[in-house]
Coordinates of C-alpha atoms in Angstrom, one line a residue:
M1 CA -5.2 41.8 -9.4
E2 CA -5.0 38.1 -10.1
G3 CA -2.7 38.7 -13.0
S4 CA -0.3 40.8 -10.8
I5 CA 0.2 37.9 -8.3
A6 CA 3.0 35.6 -9.4
R7 CA 2.1 31.9 -9.9
P8 CA 4.2 30.6 -7.0
D9 CA 2.7 33.2 -4.7
R10 CA -0.8 32.5 -5.7
F11 CA -0.2 28.7 -5.2
A12 CA 1.3 29.4 -1.8
A13 CA -1.8 31.4 -0.8
L14 CA -4.1 28.7 -2.2
V15 CA -2.2 26.0 -0.3
G16 CA -2.5 28.0 2.9
A17 CA -6.2 28.3 2.4
V18 CA -7.1 24.8 1.5
R19 CA -4.5 22.4 3.0
D20 CA -5.9 22.0 6.5
P21 CA -9.6 21.8 5.5
V22 CA -8.8 19.3 2.7
W23 CA -6.7 17.3 5.2
R24 CA -9.6 17.1 7.6
F25 CA -11.9 16.2 4.7
L26 CA -9.6 13.3 3.8
V27 CA -8.9 11.9 7.3
R28 CA -12.6 11.6 7.9
R29 CA -12.8 9.4 4.8
T30 CA -9.6 7.3 5.0
D31 CA -6.6 6.4 7.1
A32 CA -3.9 9.0 7.8
E33 CA -1.3 7.5 5.5
T34 CA -3.7 7.4 2.5
A35 CA -4.9 10.9 3.4
A36 CA -1.3 12.2 3.3
E37 CA -0.7 10.6 -0.1
V38 CA -4.0 11.9 -1.5
L39 CA -3.3 15.4 -0.1
N40 CA -0.1 15.5 -2.0
D41 CA -1.9 14.4 -5.2
V42 CA -4.5 17.2 -4.6
L43 CA -1.7 19.8 -4.3
V44 CA -0.1 18.6 -7.5
V45 CA -3.5 18.9 -9.3
L46 CA -4.0 22.4 -7.8
W47 CA -0.5 23.5 -9.1
R48 CA -1.1 22.0 -12.5
R49 CA -4.6 23.5 -12.8
L50 CA -4.0 26.7 -10.9
D51 CA -5.5 28.9 -13.6
E52 CA -8.8 26.9 -13.3
V53 CA -9.1 27.3 -9.5
P54 CA -11.8 29.9 -8.7
A55 CA -10.2 32.7 -6.8
E56 CA -13.2 33.6 -4.7
S57 CA -14.0 30.2 -3.3
P58 CA -11.2 27.6 -4.0
L59 CA -12.2 25.2 -1.2
P60 CA -15.2 23.5 -2.9
W61 CA -13.1 23.1 -6.0
A62 CA -10.3 21.6 -3.9
Y63 CA -12.8 19.2 -2.2
A64 CA -13.9 18.0 -5.6
V65 CA -10.3 17.4 -6.6
A66 CA -9.8 15.6 -3.3
R67 CA -12.8 13.4 -3.9
G68 CA -11.5 12.4 -7.3
C69 CA -8.0 11.8 -6.0
L70 CA -9.4 9.7 -3.1
S71 CA -11.4 7.6 -5.6
N72 CA -8.2 7.1 -7.7
A73 CA -6.4 5.9 -4.6
A74 CA -9.2 3.5 -3.7
R75 CA -9.1 2.1 -7.2
A76 CA -5.3 1.7 -7.1
D77 CA -5.6 0.0 -3.8
A78 CA -8.2 -2.4 -5.1
R79 CA -6.0 -3.2 -8.1
R80 CA -3.0 -3.8 -5.8
R81 CA -5.1 -6.2 -3.7
R82 CA -6.3 -8.1 -6.8
L83 CA -2.7 -8.3 -8.0
W84 CA -1.5 -9.7 -4.7
R85 CA -4.3 -12.4 -4.8
R86 CA -3.3 -13.3 -8.4
I87 CA 0.4 -13.5 -7.6
A88 CA -0.3 -15.5 -4.5
V89 CA -2.3 -18.1 -6.5
L90 CA -0.1 -18.2 -9.6
D91 CA 3.3 -17.9 -8.0
P92 CA 3.0 -18.4 -4.2
P93 CA 6.1 -17.8 -2.1
S94 CA 7.3 -20.9 -0.4
L95 CA 7.4 -21.2 3.3
T96 CA 11.1 -22.2 3.1
A97 CA 14.0 -21.1 0.9
P98 CA 13.6 -22.3 -2.7
D99 CA 16.4 -24.9 -2.4
A100 CA 15.5 -26.1 1.1
A101 CA 13.3 -29.2 1.7
G102 CA 10.0 -28.5 3.3
P103 CA 6.3 -27.8 2.4
S104 CA 5.4 -25.0 0.1
L105 CA 2.1 -23.1 0.2
A106 CA 0.8 -25.2 -2.7
T107 CA 0.9 -28.3 -0.4
T108 CA -0.6 -26.7 2.7
G109 CA -4.2 -26.4 1.5
L110 CA -4.1 -22.6 1.8
D111 CA -5.7 -20.6 -1.0
G112 CA -4.8 -17.2 -2.4
D113 CA -7.2 -15.4 -0.1
D114 CA -5.4 -16.9 2.9
V115 CA -2.0 -15.9 1.6
T116 CA -3.3 -12.4 0.8
A117 CA -4.7 -12.0 4.3
A118 CA -1.5 -13.2 5.9
L119 CA 0.6 -10.9 3.8
A120 CA -1.8 -8.0 4.5
A121 CA -1.4 -8.6 8.2
L122 CA 2.4 -8.0 7.9
S123 CA 4.1 -4.7 7.9
A124 CA 4.9 -3.0 4.7
E125 CA 8.6 -3.6 5.4
D126 CA 8.0 -7.3 5.8
R127 CA 5.9 -7.5 2.6
D128 CA 8.6 -5.7 0.6
V129 CA 11.4 -7.9 1.7
L130 CA 9.4 -11.1 1.2
A131 CA 8.2 -10.0 -2.2
L132 CA 11.7 -9.2 -3.4
W133 CA 13.0 -12.5 -2.0
A134 CA 10.2 -14.8 -3.0
W135 CA 8.7 -13.4 -6.2
E136 CA 11.6 -11.5 -7.6
Q137 CA 14.1 -14.2 -6.5
L138 CA 16.6 -11.7 -5.3
Q139 CA 19.4 -12.6 -2.9
P140 CA 19.9 -10.6 0.3
A141 CA 22.8 -8.6 -1.3
E142 CA 20.5 -7.6 -4.2
I143 CA 17.6 -6.8 -1.9
A144 CA 20.0 -4.6 0.0
L145 CA 20.7 -2.6 -3.1
V146 CA 17.0 -2.2 -3.8
L147 CA 16.1 -1.1 -0.2
G148 CA 19.3 0.9 0.4
I149 CA 20.3 -1.0 3.5
S150 CA 23.0 -3.5 4.4
A151 CA 22.9 -7.1 3.3
N152 CA 23.1 -8.1 7.0
A153 CA 20.0 -6.0 7.8
V154 CA 18.2 -7.6 4.8
S155 CA 19.1 -11.1 6.1
I156 CA 17.7 -10.2 9.6
R157 CA 14.5 -8.6 8.2
L158 CA 14.0 -11.5 5.8
H159 CA 14.4 -14.1 8.6
R160 CA 12.0 -12.3 10.8
A161 CA 9.5 -11.6 8.0
K162 CA 9.5 -15.3 7.0
A163 CA 8.9 -16.3 10.6
R164 CA 6.0 -13.9 11.0
L165 CA 4.5 -15.0 7.7
R166 CA 4.9 -18.7 8.7
E167 CA 3.2 -18.0 12.0
R168 CA 0.2 -16.3 10.3
L169 CA -0.1 -19.0 7.7
T170 CA 0.2 -21.8 10.2
A171 CA -2.5 -20.2 12.3
V172 CA -4.8 -20.0 9.2
A173 CA -4.0 -23.7 8.3
D174 CA -4.7 -24.8 11.9
T175 CA -8.0 -22.9 11.9
E176 CA -9.0 -24.5 8.6
R177 CA -8.0 -28.0 9.9
V178 CA -10.0 -27.5 13.1
R179 CA -12.9 -26.3 11.1
E180 CA -12.7 -29.3 8.7
E181 CA -12.4 -31.7 11.6
G182 CA -15.3 -30.2 13.3
L183 CA -17.4 -30.7 10.1
T184 CA -16.4 -34.3 9.7
S185 CA -16.7 -35.4 13.3

């Protein structure tokens, strides 16, 4: 009977049988955004390896794939965090525009972990626009092309993202200064 069912039909039936249980499996182990990404990865693996999926009990097989995909996502996230820390130490974004006078992160006493924590506290939109501006050295019009929005919207987002990052970094620097003063008094 298996041979008589077309591949797309078999896949559709398999997805119907495993999608919700695998989703619940994933959201118990990670956040919803990561779970959604991993579920997509699981479905891709199921499509690619459809001939290997046991017809009688596909769910345990799908759980095993989900575990592997979740592990891959965790490793990728760890690599991303390590990269952010390295970039922040090797090439920190300045608190001001590159040509403007003012302190840079290198002169504030903040380390890469502080910068990483401050960046991680920002939204993904803020991190994207800041990274394109500070690390890739793109102008707002160029960032607009990358993000598919207007240059004016980029300028507004960039201004707000820099302000939010500055607030977070200032708070960290103030906390460090208070801690150091408390130790020396």
